[in-house]
Coordinates of C-alpha atoms in Angstrom, one line a residue:
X1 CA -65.4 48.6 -93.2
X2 CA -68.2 46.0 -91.8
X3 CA -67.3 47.1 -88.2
X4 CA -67.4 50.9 -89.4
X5 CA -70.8 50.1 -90.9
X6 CA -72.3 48.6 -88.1
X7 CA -70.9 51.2 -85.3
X8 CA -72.6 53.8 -88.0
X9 CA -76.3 51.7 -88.1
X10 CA -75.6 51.2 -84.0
X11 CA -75.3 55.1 -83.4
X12 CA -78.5 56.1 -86.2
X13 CA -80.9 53.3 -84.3
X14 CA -80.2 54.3 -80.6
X15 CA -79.7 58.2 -80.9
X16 CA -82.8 58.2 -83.2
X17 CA -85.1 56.3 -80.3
X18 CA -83.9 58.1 -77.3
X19 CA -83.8 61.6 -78.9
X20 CA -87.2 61.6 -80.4
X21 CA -88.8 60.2 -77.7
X22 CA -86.9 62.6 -75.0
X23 CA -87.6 65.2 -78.0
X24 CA -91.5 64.6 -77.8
X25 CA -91.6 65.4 -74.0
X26 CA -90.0 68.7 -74.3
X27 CA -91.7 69.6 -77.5
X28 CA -95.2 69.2 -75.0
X29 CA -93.9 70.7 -72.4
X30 CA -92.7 73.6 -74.7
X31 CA -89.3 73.4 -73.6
X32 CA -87.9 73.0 -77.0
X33 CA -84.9 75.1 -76.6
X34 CA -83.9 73.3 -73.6
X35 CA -81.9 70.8 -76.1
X36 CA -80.1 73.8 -77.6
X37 CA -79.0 75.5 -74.4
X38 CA -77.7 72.1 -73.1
X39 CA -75.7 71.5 -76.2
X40 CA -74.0 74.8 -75.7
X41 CA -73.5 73.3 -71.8
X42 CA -71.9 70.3 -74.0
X43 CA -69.8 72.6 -76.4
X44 CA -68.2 74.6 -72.8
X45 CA -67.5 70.8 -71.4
X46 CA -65.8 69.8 -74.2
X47 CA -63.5 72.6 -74.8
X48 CA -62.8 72.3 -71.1
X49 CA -61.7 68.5 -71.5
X50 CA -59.5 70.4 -74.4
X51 CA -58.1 72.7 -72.3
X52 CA -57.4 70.5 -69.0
X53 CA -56.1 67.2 -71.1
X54 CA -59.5 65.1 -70.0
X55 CA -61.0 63.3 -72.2
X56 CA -64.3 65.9 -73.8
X57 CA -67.2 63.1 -73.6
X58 CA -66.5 63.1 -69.8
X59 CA -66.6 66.4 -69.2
X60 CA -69.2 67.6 -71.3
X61 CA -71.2 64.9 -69.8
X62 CA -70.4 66.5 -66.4
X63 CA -70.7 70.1 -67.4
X64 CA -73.9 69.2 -69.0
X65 CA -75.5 67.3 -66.1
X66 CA -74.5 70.7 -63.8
X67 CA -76.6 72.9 -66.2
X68 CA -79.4 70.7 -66.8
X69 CA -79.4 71.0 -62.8
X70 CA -79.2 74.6 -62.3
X71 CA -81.9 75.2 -65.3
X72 CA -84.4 73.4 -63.2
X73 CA -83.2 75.5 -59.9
X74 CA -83.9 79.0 -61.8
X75 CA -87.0 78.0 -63.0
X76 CA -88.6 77.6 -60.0
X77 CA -87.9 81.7 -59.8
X78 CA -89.4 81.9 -63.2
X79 CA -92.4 79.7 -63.1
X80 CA -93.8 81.4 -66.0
X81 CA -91.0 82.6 -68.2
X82 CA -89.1 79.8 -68.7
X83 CA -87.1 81.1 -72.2
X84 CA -85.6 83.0 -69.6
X85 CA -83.8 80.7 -67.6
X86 CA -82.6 78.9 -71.0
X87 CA -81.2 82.4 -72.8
X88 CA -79.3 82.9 -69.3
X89 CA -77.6 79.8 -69.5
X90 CA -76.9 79.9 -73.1
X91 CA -75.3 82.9 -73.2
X92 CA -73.1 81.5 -70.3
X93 CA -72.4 78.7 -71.5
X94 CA -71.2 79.9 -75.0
X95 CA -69.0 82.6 -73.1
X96 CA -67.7 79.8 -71.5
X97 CA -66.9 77.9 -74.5
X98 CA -64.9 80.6 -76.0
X99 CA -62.9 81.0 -72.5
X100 CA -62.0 77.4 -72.4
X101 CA -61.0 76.8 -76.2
X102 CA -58.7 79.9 -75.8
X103 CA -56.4 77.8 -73.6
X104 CA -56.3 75.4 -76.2
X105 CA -55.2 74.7 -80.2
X106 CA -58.0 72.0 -80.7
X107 CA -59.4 73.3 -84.2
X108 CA -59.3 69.8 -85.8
X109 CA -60.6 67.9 -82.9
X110 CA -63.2 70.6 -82.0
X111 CA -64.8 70.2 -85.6
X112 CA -66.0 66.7 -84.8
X113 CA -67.8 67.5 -81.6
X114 CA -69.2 70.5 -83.2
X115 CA -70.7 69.4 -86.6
X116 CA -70.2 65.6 -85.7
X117 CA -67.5 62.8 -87.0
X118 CA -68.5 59.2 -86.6
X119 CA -65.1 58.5 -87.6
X120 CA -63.7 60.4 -84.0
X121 CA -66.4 58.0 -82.4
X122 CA -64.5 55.7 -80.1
X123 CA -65.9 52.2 -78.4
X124 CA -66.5 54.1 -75.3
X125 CA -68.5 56.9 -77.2
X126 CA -70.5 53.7 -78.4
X127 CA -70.4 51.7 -75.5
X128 CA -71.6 55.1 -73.5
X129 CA -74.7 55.6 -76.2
X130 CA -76.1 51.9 -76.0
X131 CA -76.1 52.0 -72.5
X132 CA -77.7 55.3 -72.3
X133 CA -80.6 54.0 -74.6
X134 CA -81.7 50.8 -72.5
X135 CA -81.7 53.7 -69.6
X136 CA -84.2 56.3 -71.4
X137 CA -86.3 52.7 -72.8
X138 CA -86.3 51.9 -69.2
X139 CA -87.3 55.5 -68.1
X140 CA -89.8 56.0 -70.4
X141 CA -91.4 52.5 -69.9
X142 CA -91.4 52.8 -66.2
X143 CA -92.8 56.6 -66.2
X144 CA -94.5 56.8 -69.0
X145 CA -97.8 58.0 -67.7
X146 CA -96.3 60.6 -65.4
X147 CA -94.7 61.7 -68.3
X148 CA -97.8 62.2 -70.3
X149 CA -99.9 63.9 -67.3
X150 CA -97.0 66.4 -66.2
X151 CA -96.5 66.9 -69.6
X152 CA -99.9 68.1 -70.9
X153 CA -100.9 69.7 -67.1
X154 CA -98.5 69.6 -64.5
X155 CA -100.7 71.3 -61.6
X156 CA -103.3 69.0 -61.9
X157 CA -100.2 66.3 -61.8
X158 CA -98.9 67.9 -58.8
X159 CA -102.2 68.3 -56.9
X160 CA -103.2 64.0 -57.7
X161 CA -99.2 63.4 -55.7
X162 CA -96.8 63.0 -58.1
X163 CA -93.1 64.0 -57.5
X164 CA -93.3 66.1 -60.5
X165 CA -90.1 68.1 -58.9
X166 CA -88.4 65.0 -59.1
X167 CA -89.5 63.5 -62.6
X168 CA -88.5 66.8 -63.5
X169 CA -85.1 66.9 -62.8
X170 CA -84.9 63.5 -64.2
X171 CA -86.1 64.2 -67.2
X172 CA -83.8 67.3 -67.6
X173 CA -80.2 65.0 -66.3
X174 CA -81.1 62.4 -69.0
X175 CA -81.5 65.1 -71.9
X176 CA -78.4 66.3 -70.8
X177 CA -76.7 63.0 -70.8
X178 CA -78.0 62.0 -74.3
X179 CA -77.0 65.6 -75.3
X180 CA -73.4 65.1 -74.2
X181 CA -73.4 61.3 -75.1
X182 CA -74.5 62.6 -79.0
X183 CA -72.1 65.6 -79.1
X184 CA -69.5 63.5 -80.7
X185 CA -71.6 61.7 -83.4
X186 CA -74.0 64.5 -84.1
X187 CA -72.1 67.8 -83.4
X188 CA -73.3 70.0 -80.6
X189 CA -74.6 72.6 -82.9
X190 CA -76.8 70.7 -84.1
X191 CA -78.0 68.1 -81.7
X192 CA -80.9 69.8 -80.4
X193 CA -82.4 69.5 -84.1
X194 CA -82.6 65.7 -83.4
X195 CA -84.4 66.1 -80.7
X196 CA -87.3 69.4 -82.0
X197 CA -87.3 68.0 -86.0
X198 CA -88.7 64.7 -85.1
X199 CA -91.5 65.5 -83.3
X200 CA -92.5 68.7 -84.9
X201 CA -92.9 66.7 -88.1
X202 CA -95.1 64.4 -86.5
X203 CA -97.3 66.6 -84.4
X204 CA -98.1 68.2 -88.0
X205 CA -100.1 64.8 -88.5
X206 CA -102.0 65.3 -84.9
X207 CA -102.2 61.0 -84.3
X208 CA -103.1 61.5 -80.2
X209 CA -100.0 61.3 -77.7
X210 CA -98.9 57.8 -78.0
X211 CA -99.3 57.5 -82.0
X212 CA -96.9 61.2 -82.5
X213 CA -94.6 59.7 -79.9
X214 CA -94.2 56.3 -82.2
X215 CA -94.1 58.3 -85.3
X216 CA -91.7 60.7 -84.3
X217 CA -89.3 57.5 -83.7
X218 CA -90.0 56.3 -87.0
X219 CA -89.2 59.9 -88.8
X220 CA -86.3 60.2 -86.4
X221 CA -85.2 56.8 -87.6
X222 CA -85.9 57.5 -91.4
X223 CA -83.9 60.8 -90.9
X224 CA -80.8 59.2 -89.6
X225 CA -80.9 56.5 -92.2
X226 CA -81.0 59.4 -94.7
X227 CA -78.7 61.5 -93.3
X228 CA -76.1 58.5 -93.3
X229 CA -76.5 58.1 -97.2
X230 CA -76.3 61.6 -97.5
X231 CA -73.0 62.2 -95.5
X232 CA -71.3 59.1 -97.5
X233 CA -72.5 60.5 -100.9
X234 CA -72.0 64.2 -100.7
X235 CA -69.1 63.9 -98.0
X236 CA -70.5 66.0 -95.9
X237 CA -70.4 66.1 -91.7
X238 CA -73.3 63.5 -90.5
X239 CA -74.6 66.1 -88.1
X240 CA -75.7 68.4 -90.9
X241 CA -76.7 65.3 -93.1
X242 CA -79.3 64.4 -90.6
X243 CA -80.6 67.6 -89.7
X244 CA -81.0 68.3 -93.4
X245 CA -83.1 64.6 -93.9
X246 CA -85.0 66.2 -90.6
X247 CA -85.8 69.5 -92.6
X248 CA -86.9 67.3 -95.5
X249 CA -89.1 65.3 -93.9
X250 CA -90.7 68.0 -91.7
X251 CA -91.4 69.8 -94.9
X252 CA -93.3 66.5 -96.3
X253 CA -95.4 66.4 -93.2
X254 CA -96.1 70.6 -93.8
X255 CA -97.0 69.4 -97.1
X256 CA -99.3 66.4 -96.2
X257 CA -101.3 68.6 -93.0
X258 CA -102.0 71.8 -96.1
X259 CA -103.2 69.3 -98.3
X260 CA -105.5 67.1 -95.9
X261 CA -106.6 71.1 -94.6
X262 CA -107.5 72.5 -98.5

């Protein structure tokens, strides 16, 4: 039970820093359904690891990676539309899916990866999310200015030098990885609310770039935390726990913004 317990406050601290802080950066850059469309990426590797007898969390990780790669390759052809290039590879993706579970009797199994299962967690899945946490600390320590200029105007970012191509496609592998790394713990359909809920609750309270980013860690953190008590007493997935604490607190922070506005 202690090891359970600690594998379960492990998984809540490290998926609630990295995807609020990756969550923030997308929210800016208005890619918010980027998180979405790579969790269906997630959903079409896993059922393929089904199908093919390889273990899901590898291939989702891989089939993931590939998307997040050719997202940023079509959006250079839609420079201004980029809801396009993410409703293209949804709906491919989620095709996909149902091609690759038809090959396969994986009901039980797929449940966990869909609406998430600590229990299914293994000490790979865990060892895979620490790791993937000290890399996105590291990242986002390292690039953390570049991150804030391409994200609030990424001409001028381009113009002063920067390899914004490249921080770019960075930025979009490492969503993908923590997408793929969370599908087992969170659920796939509902991973991409970890990573919007966070930071729309705190960009309700307007604090300036570096205050939302902190307090959309702390709400993330609060939310996972919340969603854990929640799962345990009503026995429900933890996926839909957390994203439930999410809605919560984002309506608290609706509720605080309308009364500081009347």
């Amino acid at each position: 039970m202690q090891i359970y317990l600690l594998k379960l406050l492990i998984c809540a601290v490290c998926l609630s820093l990295i995807c609020a802080a990756l969550g923030h950066i997308l929210v800016l850059r208005h890619l918010s359904l980027s998180g979405d469309t790579l969790s269906h990426g997630a959903l079409a590797g896993v059922t393929l690891g089904f199908a093919c007898g390889i273990n899901p969390t590898v291939t989702a990780l891989i089939f993931t990676v590939i998307c997040a790669a050719v997202i940023e390759y079509l959006r250079r052809y839609y420079p201004q539309y980029s809801e396009i290039v993410l409703a293209i590879m949804m709906s491919v993706t989620i095709a996909l899916a149902a091609i690759f579970a038809n090959y396969a009797f994986v009901a039980g199994n797929l449940s966990a990866y869909l609406f998430g299962s600590l229990a299914s967690v293994s000490n790979f899945d865990l060892l895979l999310i620490i790791v993937l946490t000290v890399i996105v600390l590291i990242y986002f320590i390292v690039l953390q200015r570049y991150l804030l200029l391409i994200s609030l105007e990424e001409k001028v970012a381009a113009v002063q030098g920067l390899p914004v191509n490249l921080i770019n496609i960075s930025l979009s592998v490492i969503t993908a990885i923590t997408v793929a790394s969370a599908a087992k713990v969170a659920g796939t359909l509902v991973i991409s609310g970890l990573l919007v809920l966070p930071a729309a609750a705190a960009m309700l309270l307007k604090k300036g770039y570096y205050r939302t980013l902190h307090l959309s860690v702390l709400i993330a953190l609060i939310n996972s935390f919340g969603g854990i008590i929640l799962s345990y007493l009503a026995d429900i997935p933890l996926g839909g726990a957390i994203i439930l604490s999410a809605a919560l607190s984002l309506s608290v922070c609706l509720l605080v913004k309308i009364s500081r506005v009347d």
